[in-house]
PDB file of C-alpha atoms in Angstrom:
ATOM      1  CA  MET A 371       2.989 -26.797  -8.201  1.00 50.00           C
ATOM      2  CA  LEU A 372       2.590 -23.547 -10.075  1.00 45.00           C
ATOM      3  CA  ASN A 373      -0.077 -25.303 -12.378  1.00 48.00           C
ATOM      4  CA  ARG A 374      -1.888 -26.423  -9.075  1.00 48.00           C
ATOM      5  CA  LEU A 375      -1.733 -22.702  -7.841  1.00 47.00           C
ATOM      6  CA  LYS A 376      -3.132 -21.512 -11.062  1.00 46.00           C
ATOM      7  CA  SER A 377      -5.998 -23.950 -10.817  1.00 49.00           C
ATOM      8  CA  GLN A 378      -6.644 -22.964  -7.167  1.00 49.00           C
ATOM      9  CA  PHE A 379      -7.853 -19.422  -7.765  1.00 45.00           C
ATOM     10  CA  GLY A 380     -11.516 -19.154  -7.944  1.00 42.00           C
ATOM     11  CA  SER A 381     -13.790 -17.925 -10.812  1.00 40.00           C
ATOM     12  CA  LYS A 382     -16.260 -15.638  -8.964  1.00 37.00           C
ATOM     13  CA  LYS A 383     -16.163 -11.943  -9.661  1.00 38.00           C
ATOM     14  CA  SER A 384     -17.176  -8.974  -7.691  1.00 40.00           C
ATOM     15  CA  THR A 385     -18.957  -5.939  -8.751  1.00 37.00           C
ATOM     16  CA  SER A 386     -17.610  -3.947  -5.968  1.00 37.00           C
ATOM     17  CA  MET A 387     -14.154  -3.380  -7.387  1.00 39.00           C
ATOM     18  CA  SER A 388     -12.901  -0.018  -8.457  1.00 38.00           C
ATOM     19  CA  ALA A 389     -11.257   0.760 -11.880  1.00 38.00           C
ATOM     20  CA  LYS A 390      -8.117  -0.395 -10.494  1.00 39.00           C
ATOM     21  CA  GLY A 391      -9.448  -3.918  -9.582  1.00 42.00           C
ATOM     22  CA  GLU A 392      -9.383  -2.814  -6.001  1.00 42.00           C
ATOM     23  CA  ASN A 393     -12.149  -3.965  -3.565  1.00 43.00           C
ATOM     24  CA  ILE A 394     -13.623  -0.661  -2.228  1.00 39.00           C
ATOM     25  CA  ASN A 395     -15.333  -2.491   0.557  1.00 45.00           C
ATOM     26  CA  MET A 396     -11.975  -3.853   1.824  1.00 44.00           C
ATOM     27  CA  PRO A 397     -10.926  -2.080   5.231  1.00 46.00           C
ATOM     28  CA  HIS A 398      -7.806   0.020   5.139  1.00 47.00           C
ATOM     29  CA  PRO A 399      -4.972  -1.213   7.292  1.00 50.00           C
ATOM     30  CA  GLN A 400      -5.373   1.773   9.382  1.00 49.00           C
ATOM     31  CA  GLN A 401      -8.565   1.000  10.882  1.00 48.00           C
ATOM     32  CA  ASN A 402     -11.749   3.052   9.979  1.00 43.00           C
ATOM     33  CA  THR A 403     -10.112   4.521   6.848  1.00 38.00           C
ATOM     34  CA  ALA A 404     -10.489   4.125   3.213  1.00 35.00           C
ATOM     35  CA  LEU A 405      -8.039   2.342   1.127  1.00 35.00           C
ATOM     36  CA  ALA A 406      -6.016   4.993  -0.841  1.00 36.00           C
ATOM     37  CA  THR A 407      -6.124   5.141  -4.638  1.00 35.00           C
ATOM     38  CA  ARG A 408      -2.841   4.235  -5.858  1.00 36.00           C
ATOM     39  CA  ARG A 409      -2.793   4.197  -9.578  1.00 38.00           C
ATOM     40  CA  ARG A 410      -4.456   6.211 -12.362  1.00 39.00           C
ATOM     41  CA  ALA A 411      -7.543   4.155 -13.603  1.00 37.00           C
ATOM     42  CA  THR A 412      -7.044   2.857 -17.006  1.00 39.00           C
ATOM     43  CA  LYS A 413     -10.225   0.602 -17.682  1.00 36.00           C
ATOM     44  CA  THR A 414     -12.786  -1.016 -15.635  1.00 37.00           C
ATOM     45  CA  GLN A 415     -11.879  -4.569 -14.369  1.00 39.00           C
ATOM     46  CA  THR A 416     -13.372  -7.124 -12.140  1.00 37.00           C
ATOM     47  CA  ARG A 417     -11.294  -9.694 -10.225  1.00 38.00           C
ATOM     48  CA  ASN A 418     -11.816 -12.598  -7.783  1.00 40.00           C
ATOM     49  CA  ASP A 419     -13.614 -11.732  -4.594  1.00 41.00           C
ATOM     50  CA  LEU A 420     -12.218 -12.611  -1.148  1.00 37.00           C
ATOM     51  CA  SER A 421     -13.541 -16.270  -1.429  1.00 39.00           C
ATOM     52  CA  ASP A 422     -11.578 -16.957  -4.749  1.00 41.00           C
ATOM     53  CA  VAL A 423      -8.196 -17.879  -3.190  1.00 40.00           C
ATOM     54  CA  PRO A 424      -5.981 -20.696  -3.714  1.00 40.00           C
ATOM     55  CA  PRO A 425      -6.255 -23.849  -1.330  1.00 40.00           C
ATOM     56  CA  ALA A 426      -3.391 -25.520   0.460  1.00 38.00           C
ATOM     57  CA  TYR A 427      -0.172 -25.462  -1.224  1.00 36.00           C
ATOM     58  CA  SER A 428       1.505 -28.747  -1.909  1.00 39.00           C
ATOM     59  CA  PRO A 429       4.680 -29.235  -3.692  1.00 39.00           C
ATOM     60  CA  ALA A 430       4.458 -30.746  -7.191  1.00 39.00           C
ATOM     61  CA  PRO A 431       7.922 -31.752  -8.356  1.00 39.00           C
ATOM     62  CA  ASN A 432       6.888 -33.082 -11.674  1.00 37.00           C
ATOM     63  CA  ALA A 433       4.594 -30.153 -12.636  1.00 36.00           C
ATOM     64  CA  ALA A 434       4.003 -29.464 -16.171  1.00 36.00           C
ATOM     65  CA  PRO A 435       5.598 -26.185 -17.645  1.00 37.00           C
ATOM     66  CA  ILE A 436       3.470 -23.175 -17.152  1.00 36.00           C
ATOM     67  CA  THR A 437       1.061 -22.223 -19.982  1.00 32.00           C
ATOM     68  CA  PRO A 438       0.076 -18.665 -20.717  1.00 32.00           C
ATOM     69  CA  SER A 439      -3.667 -19.352 -19.890  1.00 30.00           C
ATOM     70  CA  ILE A 440      -5.023 -19.937 -16.382  1.00 27.00           C
ATOM     71  CA  THR A 441      -7.633 -22.548 -15.519  1.00 30.00           C
ATOM     72  CA  VAL A 442      -9.833 -21.413 -12.662  1.00 29.00           C
ATOM     73  CA  SER A 443     -12.122 -23.627 -10.575  1.00 31.00           C
ATOM     74  CA  SER A 444     -14.610 -22.943  -7.911  1.00 33.00           C
ATOM     75  CA  PRO A 445     -13.339 -23.614  -4.285  1.00 36.00           C
ATOM     76  CA  SER A 446     -15.035 -25.773  -1.846  1.00 40.00           C
ATOM     77  CA  ALA A 447     -17.560 -24.133   0.438  1.00 38.00           C
ATOM     78  CA  GLU A 448     -15.171 -24.692   3.558  1.00 42.00           C
ATOM     79  CA  ILE A 449     -12.306 -22.733   1.561  1.00 52.00           C
ATOM     80  CA  ALA A 450     -14.645 -20.022   0.574  1.00 54.00           C
ATOM     81  CA  ASP A 451     -15.599 -19.165   3.962  1.00 75.00           C
ATOM     82  CA  ASP A 452     -12.023 -18.534   4.662  1.00 81.00           C
ATOM     83  CA  PRO A 453     -10.753 -15.190   3.630  1.00 77.00           C
ATOM     84  CA  TYR A 454      -7.100 -15.938   4.431  1.00 80.00           C
ATOM     85  CA  VAL A 455      -6.676 -19.326   2.560  1.00 82.00           C
ATOM     86  CA  PHE A 456      -4.574 -17.608   0.127  1.00 78.00           C
ATOM     87  CA  LEU A 457      -1.709 -17.796   2.802  1.00 83.00           C
ATOM     88  CA  TYR A 458      -1.489 -21.584   2.211  1.00 84.00           C
ATOM     89  CA  SER A 459       0.185 -20.939  -1.172  1.00 85.00           C
ATOM     90  CA  PHE A 460       2.510 -18.067  -0.214  1.00 87.00           C
ATOM     91  CA  ASP A 461       5.617 -17.610   2.007  1.00 90.00           C
ATOM     92  CA  THR A 462       5.028 -14.318   4.169  1.00 89.00           C
ATOM     93  CA  VAL A 463       7.842 -12.070   5.137  1.00 94.00           C
ATOM     94  CA  PHE A 464       7.850  -8.972   7.151  1.00 96.00           C
ATOM     95  CA  LEU A 465      10.523  -6.223   6.659  1.00 97.00           C
ATOM     96  CA  ILE A 466      10.031  -3.911   9.668  1.00 97.00           C
ATOM     97  CA  ASP A 467      11.372  -0.206   9.652  1.00 97.00           C
ATOM     98  CA  ASP A 468      13.598  -0.154  13.141  1.00 97.00           C
ATOM     99  CA  SER A 469      14.797   3.329  12.495  1.00 96.00           C
ATOM    100  CA  GLY A 470      14.851   5.791  15.392  1.00 94.00           C
ATOM    101  CA  SER A 471      11.728   7.630  14.205  1.00 93.00           C
ATOM    102  CA  MET A 472       9.788   4.236  14.767  1.00 94.00           C
ATOM    103  CA  ALA A 473      10.223   4.469  18.516  1.00 94.00           C
ATOM    104  CA  GLY A 474       7.304   4.808  20.841  1.00 92.00           C
ATOM    105  CA  GLY A 475       3.637   4.487  19.484  1.00 89.00           C
ATOM    106  CA  ARG A 476       4.610   3.407  15.867  1.00 90.00           C
ATOM    107  CA  TRP A 477       6.678   0.549  17.301  1.00 94.00           C
ATOM    108  CA  ARG A 478       3.833  -0.595  19.589  1.00 92.00           C
ATOM    109  CA  GLU A 479       1.252  -0.132  16.806  1.00 89.00           C
ATOM    110  CA  THR A 480       3.425  -2.421  14.358  1.00 93.00           C
ATOM    111  CA  ALA A 481       4.121  -5.017  16.982  1.00 94.00           C
ATOM    112  CA  ASP A 482       0.266  -5.152  17.932  1.00 91.00           C
ATOM    113  CA  ALA A 483      -0.402  -5.741  14.248  1.00 90.00           C
ATOM    114  CA  LEU A 484       2.111  -8.550  13.791  1.00 93.00           C
ATOM    115  CA  GLU A 485       0.630 -10.226  16.917  1.00 93.00           C
ATOM    116  CA  THR A 486      -2.507 -10.248  15.358  1.00 89.00           C
ATOM    117  CA  ILE A 487      -1.285 -11.503  12.054  1.00 90.00           C
ATOM    118  CA  THR A 488       0.906 -14.342  13.371  1.00 91.00           C
ATOM    119  CA  PRO A 489      -1.740 -16.901  14.407  1.00 90.00           C
ATOM    120  CA  ILE A 490      -3.615 -16.274  11.151  1.00 88.00           C
ATOM    121  CA  CYS A 491      -0.719 -17.052   9.120  1.00 88.00           C
ATOM    122  CA  THR A 492       0.187 -20.064  11.253  1.00 87.00           C
ATOM    123  CA  ALA A 493      -3.279 -21.359  10.898  1.00 87.00           C
ATOM    124  CA  HIS A 494      -2.553 -21.495   7.214  1.00 86.00           C
ATOM    125  CA  ASP A 495       1.143 -22.251   6.908  1.00 83.00           C
ATOM    126  CA  SER A 496       2.952 -24.319   9.727  1.00 81.00           C
ATOM    127  CA  ASP A 497       6.159 -22.727   8.640  1.00 86.00           C
ATOM    128  CA  GLY A 498       5.000 -19.321  10.199  1.00 88.00           C
ATOM    129  CA  ILE A 499       6.370 -15.824   9.349  1.00 92.00           C
ATOM    130  CA  ASP A 500       9.824 -14.428   9.048  1.00 95.00           C
ATOM    131  CA  ILE A 501      10.573 -10.982  10.471  1.00 97.00           C
ATOM    132  CA  TYR A 502      13.516  -8.865   9.137  1.00 97.00           C
ATOM    133  CA  PHE A 503      14.559  -5.536  10.344  1.00 98.00           C
ATOM    134  CA  LEU A 504      16.284  -2.821   8.629  1.00 97.00           C
ATOM    135  CA  ASN A 505      19.016  -2.207  11.131  1.00 97.00           C
ATOM    136  CA  HIS A 506      18.981  -5.113  13.707  1.00 96.00           C
ATOM    137  CA  ALA A 507      21.065  -8.126  12.780  1.00 93.00           C
ATOM    138  CA  ASP A 508      19.253 -11.051  11.389  1.00 93.00           C
ATOM    139  CA  SER A 509      18.578 -14.015  13.674  1.00 93.00           C
ATOM    140  CA  SER A 510      17.115 -17.592  13.506  1.00 94.00           C
ATOM    141  CA  PHE A 511      14.740 -16.540  16.396  1.00 95.00           C
ATOM    142  CA  HIS A 512      13.159 -14.145  13.908  1.00 96.00           C
ATOM    143  CA  HIS A 513      12.250 -16.829  11.443  1.00 95.00           C
ATOM    144  CA  ASN A 514       9.429 -19.609  11.264  1.00 94.00           C
ATOM    145  CA  ILE A 515       7.580 -17.641  14.029  1.00 94.00           C
ATOM    146  CA  THR A 516       4.450 -19.275  14.994  1.00 92.00           C
ATOM    147  CA  SER A 517       3.453 -17.801  18.341  1.00 93.00           C
ATOM    148  CA  SER A 518       2.240 -14.113  18.918  1.00 94.00           C
ATOM    149  CA  THR A 519       4.172 -14.314  22.158  1.00 95.00           C
ATOM    150  CA  THR A 520       7.398 -14.609  20.076  1.00 96.00           C
ATOM    151  CA  VAL A 521       6.597 -11.581  18.043  1.00 96.00           C
ATOM    152  CA  ARG A 522       6.030  -9.696  21.497  1.00 96.00           C
ATOM    153  CA  GLU A 523       9.409 -11.062  22.740  1.00 96.00           C
ATOM    154  CA  ILE A 524      11.284  -9.740  19.521  1.00 97.00           C
ATOM    155  CA  PHE A 525       9.638  -6.384  19.549  1.00 97.00           C
ATOM    156  CA  GLN A 526      10.719  -5.924  23.310  1.00 95.00           C
ATOM    157  CA  THR A 527      14.290  -7.021  22.335  1.00 96.00           C
ATOM    158  CA  VAL A 528      14.699  -4.982  19.308  1.00 96.00           C
ATOM    159  CA  ARG A 529      15.124  -1.263  19.990  1.00 95.00           C
ATOM    160  CA  PRO A 530      14.476   1.169  17.066  1.00 96.00           C
ATOM    161  CA  GLY A 531      17.567   3.221  16.145  1.00 95.00           C
ATOM    162  CA  GLY A 532      19.485   4.143  13.185  1.00 94.00           C
ATOM    163  CA  GLY A 533      18.741   4.920   9.461  1.00 94.00           C
ATOM    164  CA  THR A 534      16.316   3.497   6.865  1.00 94.00           C
ATOM    165  CA  PRO A 535      18.392   1.130   4.501  1.00 96.00           C
ATOM    166  CA  THR A 536      15.283  -0.367   2.990  1.00 96.00           C
ATOM    167  CA  GLY A 537      17.072  -1.209  -0.491  1.00 96.00           C
ATOM    168  CA  GLN A 538      19.845  -3.085   1.263  1.00 96.00           C
ATOM    169  CA  ARG A 539      17.609  -5.176   3.169  1.00 97.00           C
ATOM    170  CA  LEU A 540      15.238  -5.823   0.256  1.00 97.00           C
ATOM    171  CA  ASN A 541      18.242  -7.006  -1.870  1.00 97.00           C
ATOM    172  CA  GLN A 542      19.235  -9.472   0.966  1.00 96.00           C
ATOM    173  CA  ILE A 543      15.702 -10.954   0.893  1.00 97.00           C
ATOM    174  CA  LEU A 544      14.964 -10.845  -2.758  1.00 97.00           C
ATOM    175  CA  LYS A 545      18.394 -12.313  -4.183  1.00 97.00           C
ATOM    176  CA  PRO A 546      18.539 -15.624  -2.181  1.00 96.00           C
ATOM    177  CA  TYR A 547      14.750 -16.090  -2.915  1.00 97.00           C
ATOM    178  CA  LEU A 548      15.144 -15.513  -6.727  1.00 97.00           C
ATOM    179  CA  ARG A 549      18.172 -18.049  -6.831  1.00 97.00           C
ATOM    180  CA  LYS A 550      16.089 -20.536  -5.061  1.00 96.00           C
ATOM    181  CA  PHE A 551      12.969 -20.041  -7.410  1.00 97.00           C
ATOM    182  CA  GLU A 552      15.160 -20.274 -10.690  1.00 96.00           C
ATOM    183  CA  ALA A 553      16.622 -23.584  -9.463  1.00 96.00           C
ATOM    184  CA  ASN A 554      13.235 -24.997  -8.480  1.00 94.00           C
ATOM    185  CA  GLN A 555      10.431 -23.262  -9.927  1.00 93.00           C
ATOM    186  CA  ASP A 556       7.829 -25.946  -9.443  1.00 90.00           C
ATOM    187  CA  THR A 557       8.517 -26.349  -5.808  1.00 92.00           C
ATOM    188  CA  THR A 558       9.339 -22.675  -4.561  1.00 94.00           C
ATOM    189  CA  LYS A 559       6.299 -21.117  -3.002  1.00 93.00           C
ATOM    190  CA  PRO A 560       5.491 -17.447  -4.247  1.00 93.00           C
ATOM    191  CA  LEU A 561       6.746 -14.715  -1.947  1.00 94.00           C
ATOM    192  CA  ASN A 562       4.916 -11.869  -0.286  1.00 92.00           C
ATOM    193  CA  ILE A 563       7.307  -9.199   1.378  1.00 95.00           C
ATOM    194  CA  ILE A 564       5.267  -6.813   3.699  1.00 94.00           C
ATOM    195  CA  CYS A 565       7.364  -3.875   4.498  1.00 95.00           C
ATOM    196  CA  ILE A 566       5.996  -1.438   7.302  1.00 94.00           C
ATOM    197  CA  THR A 567       7.868   1.827   7.517  1.00 93.00           C
ATOM    198  CA  ASP A 568       7.383   5.502   8.412  1.00 90.00           C
ATOM    199  CA  GLY A 569      10.040   7.147   6.364  1.00 84.00           C
ATOM    200  CA  GLU A 570      11.842   7.687   3.004  1.00 85.00           C
ATOM    201  CA  PRO A 571      14.489   5.186   2.308  1.00 90.00           C
ATOM    202  CA  SER A 572      17.873   6.433   3.098  1.00 91.00           C
ATOM    203  CA  ASP A 573      19.472   4.449   0.341  1.00 93.00           C
ATOM    204  CA  ASP A 574      18.522   3.150  -3.117  1.00 94.00           C
ATOM    205  CA  VAL A 575      15.391   1.039  -2.946  1.00 94.00           C
ATOM    206  CA  GLU A 576      14.557   1.121  -6.730  1.00 94.00           C
ATOM    207  CA  SER A 577      17.443  -0.854  -7.915  1.00 95.00           C
ATOM    208  CA  PRO A 578      16.753  -4.220  -6.098  1.00 96.00           C
ATOM    209  CA  LEU A 579      13.006  -3.787  -7.059  1.00 96.00           C
ATOM    210  CA  ILE A 580      13.821  -3.297 -10.686  1.00 96.00           C
ATOM    211  CA  ALA A 581      16.573  -6.280 -10.775  1.00 96.00           C
ATOM    212  CA  ALA A 582      13.879  -8.376  -9.276  1.00 96.00           C
ATOM    213  CA  ALA A 583      11.179  -7.550 -11.706  1.00 95.00           C
ATOM    214  CA  LYS A 584      13.526  -7.870 -14.546  1.00 95.00           C
ATOM    215  CA  ARG A 585      14.727 -11.297 -13.434  1.00 96.00           C
ATOM    216  CA  LEU A 586      11.345 -12.494 -13.079  1.00 96.00           C
ATOM    217  CA  ASP A 587      10.463 -11.399 -16.611  1.00 94.00           C
ATOM    218  CA  LYS A 588      13.504 -13.077 -18.056  1.00 95.00           C
ATOM    219  CA  LEU A 589      12.210 -16.369 -16.363  1.00 95.00           C
ATOM    220  CA  ASP A 590       8.751 -15.792 -17.499  1.00 94.00           C
ATOM    221  CA  ALA A 591       7.746 -16.213 -13.939  1.00 94.00           C
ATOM    222  CA  PRO A 592       3.863 -16.276 -12.928  1.00 91.00           C
ATOM    223  CA  ALA A 593       2.549 -12.744 -11.947  1.00 87.00           C
ATOM    224  CA  TRP A 594       1.935 -13.845  -8.438  1.00 88.00           C
ATOM    225  CA  THR A 595       5.558 -15.168  -7.957  1.00 93.00           C
ATOM    226  CA  VAL A 596       6.998 -11.994  -5.945  1.00 95.00           C
ATOM    227  CA  GLY A 597       4.981  -9.158  -4.298  1.00 93.00           C
ATOM    228  CA  VAL A 598       6.175  -6.223  -2.199  1.00 94.00           C
ATOM    229  CA  GLN A 599       3.585  -4.227  -0.292  1.00 91.00           C
ATOM    230  CA  PHE A 600       4.790  -1.226   1.459  1.00 93.00           C
ATOM    231  CA  PHE A 601       2.589   0.040   4.414  1.00 90.00           C
ATOM    232  CA  GLN A 602       3.310   3.651   5.724  1.00 87.00           C
ATOM    233  CA  VAL A 603       2.801   4.499   9.387  1.00 86.00           C
ATOM    234  CA  GLY A 604       2.851   8.049  10.327  1.00 80.00           C
ATOM    235  CA  ARG A 605       2.216  11.092   8.114  1.00 79.00           C
ATOM    236  CA  ASP A 606       5.814  11.831   6.507  1.00 82.00           C
ATOM    237  CA  GLU A 607       4.800  13.411   3.302  1.00 85.00           C
ATOM    238  CA  GLN A 608       8.142  12.796   1.755  1.00 85.00           C
ATOM    239  CA  ALA A 609       7.691   9.059   2.540  1.00 84.00           C
ATOM    240  CA  LYS A 610       4.322   9.100   1.046  1.00 85.00           C
ATOM    241  CA  VAL A 611       5.534  10.531  -2.334  1.00 87.00           C
ATOM    242  CA  HIS A 612       8.327   8.140  -2.537  1.00 87.00           C
ATOM    243  CA  LEU A 613       6.170   5.239  -1.811  1.00 86.00           C
ATOM    244  CA  LYS A 614       3.797   6.365  -4.294  1.00 86.00           C
ATOM    245  CA  GLN A 615       6.638   6.575  -6.939  1.00 87.00           C
ATOM    246  CA  LEU A 616       7.685   2.919  -6.197  1.00 87.00           C
ATOM    247  CA  ASP A 617       3.957   1.931  -6.823  1.00 86.00           C
ATOM    248  CA  ASP A 618       3.264   4.059  -9.902  1.00 88.00           C
ATOM    249  CA  GLU A 619       6.459   4.772 -11.598  1.00 88.00           C
ATOM    250  CA  LEU A 620       9.040   1.906 -11.139  1.00 89.00           C
ATOM    251  CA  ALA A 621       8.804   0.945 -14.889  1.00 90.00           C
ATOM    252  CA  GLU A 622       9.481   4.485 -15.881  1.00 91.00           C
ATOM    253  CA  LEU A 623      12.305   4.750 -13.435  1.00 89.00           C
ATOM    254  CA  ALA A 624      13.719   1.628 -14.886  1.00 90.00           C
ATOM    255  CA  GLY A 625      13.280   3.020 -18.620  1.00 91.00           C
ATOM    256  CA  ASP A 626      11.548  -0.258 -19.341  1.00 91.00           C
ATOM    257  CA  SER A 627       7.866   0.036 -20.215  1.00 89.00           C
ATOM    258  CA  ASP A 628       7.205  -3.689 -20.181  1.00 90.00           C
ATOM    259  CA  LEU A 629       8.754  -4.062 -16.737  1.00 92.00           C
ATOM    260  CA  ARG A 630       6.477  -6.013 -14.594  1.00 92.00           C
ATOM    261  CA  ASP A 631       4.658  -4.481 -11.655  1.00 90.00           C
ATOM    262  CA  ILE A 632       5.506  -6.147  -8.254  1.00 92.00           C
ATOM    263  CA  VAL A 633       4.985  -3.381  -5.901  1.00 92.00           C
ATOM    264  CA  ASP A 634       1.888  -1.914  -4.211  1.00 88.00           C
ATOM    265  CA  THR A 635       1.800   0.695  -1.372  1.00 86.00           C
ATOM    266  CA  VAL A 636      -0.554   1.881   1.217  1.00 80.00           C
ATOM    267  CA  PRO A 637       0.230   5.448   2.497  1.00 69.00           C
ATOM    268  CA  PHE A 638      -1.321   6.701   5.622  1.00 64.00           C
ATOM    269  CA  THR A 639      -4.548   8.417   4.668  1.00 57.00           C
ATOM    270  CA  GLY A 640      -6.607   8.119   8.086  1.00 54.00           C
ATOM    271  CA  ALA A 641      -7.519  10.600  10.866  1.00 53.00           C
ATOM    272  CA  GLU A 642      -5.390  11.244  13.887  1.00 55.00           C
ATOM    273  CA  GLY A 643      -5.467   8.193  16.192  1.00 54.00           C
ATOM    274  CA  THR A 644      -6.262   5.612  13.772  1.00 60.00           C
ATOM    275  CA  GLN A 645      -3.949   2.443  13.829  1.00 66.00           C
ATOM    276  CA  LEU A 646      -2.352  -0.163  11.622  1.00 72.00           C
ATOM    277  CA  SER A 647      -4.632  -3.224  11.564  1.00 75.00           C
ATOM    278  CA  GLY A 648      -3.353  -6.888  11.180  1.00 79.00           C
ATOM    279  CA  ASP A 649      -6.751  -7.670   9.422  1.00 76.00           C
ATOM    280  CA  GLY A 650      -6.425  -4.734   7.107  1.00 77.00           C
ATOM    281  CA  ILE A 651      -2.763  -5.713   6.120  1.00 83.00           C
ATOM    282  CA  LEU A 652      -3.695  -9.298   5.285  1.00 81.00           C
ATOM    283  CA  LYS A 653      -6.845  -8.097   3.162  1.00 78.00           C
ATOM    284  CA  VAL A 654      -4.506  -5.590   1.168  1.00 78.00           C
ATOM    285  CA  VAL A 655      -2.148  -8.288   0.495  1.00 80.00           C
ATOM    286  CA  LEU A 656      -4.961 -10.404  -0.760  1.00 79.00           C
ATOM    287  CA  GLY A 657      -6.025  -7.600  -2.992  1.00 77.00           C
ATOM    288  CA  ALA A 658      -2.442  -7.303  -4.313  1.00 77.00           C
ATOM    289  CA  VAL A 659      -2.345 -11.106  -5.050  1.00 75.00           C
ATOM    290  CA  ASN A 660      -5.681 -10.950  -6.941  1.00 77.00           C
ATOM    291  CA  ARG A 661      -4.430  -7.984  -8.970  1.00 75.00           C
ATOM    292  CA  ARG A 662      -1.232  -9.798  -9.819  1.00 68.00           C
ATOM    293  CA  LEU A 663      -3.459 -12.739 -10.841  1.00 68.00           C
ATOM    294  CA  ASP A 664      -5.698 -10.571 -13.070  1.00 72.00           C
ATOM    295  CA  ARG A 665      -2.725  -9.220 -14.775  1.00 59.00           C
ATOM    296  CA  LYS A 666      -1.715 -12.687 -15.732  1.00 54.00           C
ATOM    297  CA  LYS A 667      -5.234 -13.368 -16.975  1.00 55.00           C
ATOM    298  CA  SER A 668      -5.204 -10.432 -19.205  1.00 55.00           C
ATOM    299  CA  GLY A 669      -1.668 -11.084 -20.438  1.00 54.00           C
ATOM    300  CA  ASP A 670      -0.525  -7.579 -18.804  1.00 53.00           C
ATOM    301  CA  LEU A 671       1.941  -8.010 -15.998  1.00 49.00           C
ATOM    302  CA  HIS A 672       2.825  -4.382 -16.062  1.00 48.00           C
ATOM    303  CA  ARG A 673      -0.210  -2.364 -14.771  1.00 46.00           C
TER     304      ARG A 673
END
């Protein structure tokens, strides 16, 4: 399966990328705002544009072992017209901050964004999406969601309240996935975790991220196997600083300069009144997938 995944990414290059490999024309998840610069530029790179994304995922139980190089091929015209075709090849999980500070406008904003995203994800993956909350107990009703109506019902049922145990919940998502991946690398779809939060975690969020990255390194897993994207809503400066540390300094915090980079963050940078956009979230996730692909091509999983 992973060899098929590698061959599914297109070969076109875009000249509208920044030094970080970011698409400067990509809309920010908060509408009408520019995407924040999240890392110090090192060298100019190019990467696949939005049309160069993997076609539909199909399991390949007898896939050959992964090789260091990546074969790329041009997608069909039909696939090239679909900016979200990469969703075929990934499982999409949302981790939602339901702490007390999310009540009110931020809660409605997050619900609206997920309602927009759900039909897009479902159109590319019949499994739908999974939603986890930081405080609310997990439920089968929150898994394999294929309807915006279900999303609305969930957000009307779950009431924000409590702290921000982001690390604990990430650990509960990452550990089972990594066990599954280790047992069945050729048939386990890559995972994108999209965490929407307004505040600084109240627990240790670095440790589960570092442990996951180290385990993936030990398994020599492809660069795109796991990605965690943090989206900040609201203007909490401490949250902004902490999320930036997760993005830029995780290897330093781990004391391991070779630790692979699995985290991207998008802090709030827009003017008052701008909102989280479902379309913007998916485009930022696509950008993160392409950056991980580029790191694999260059042999550098760590920047």
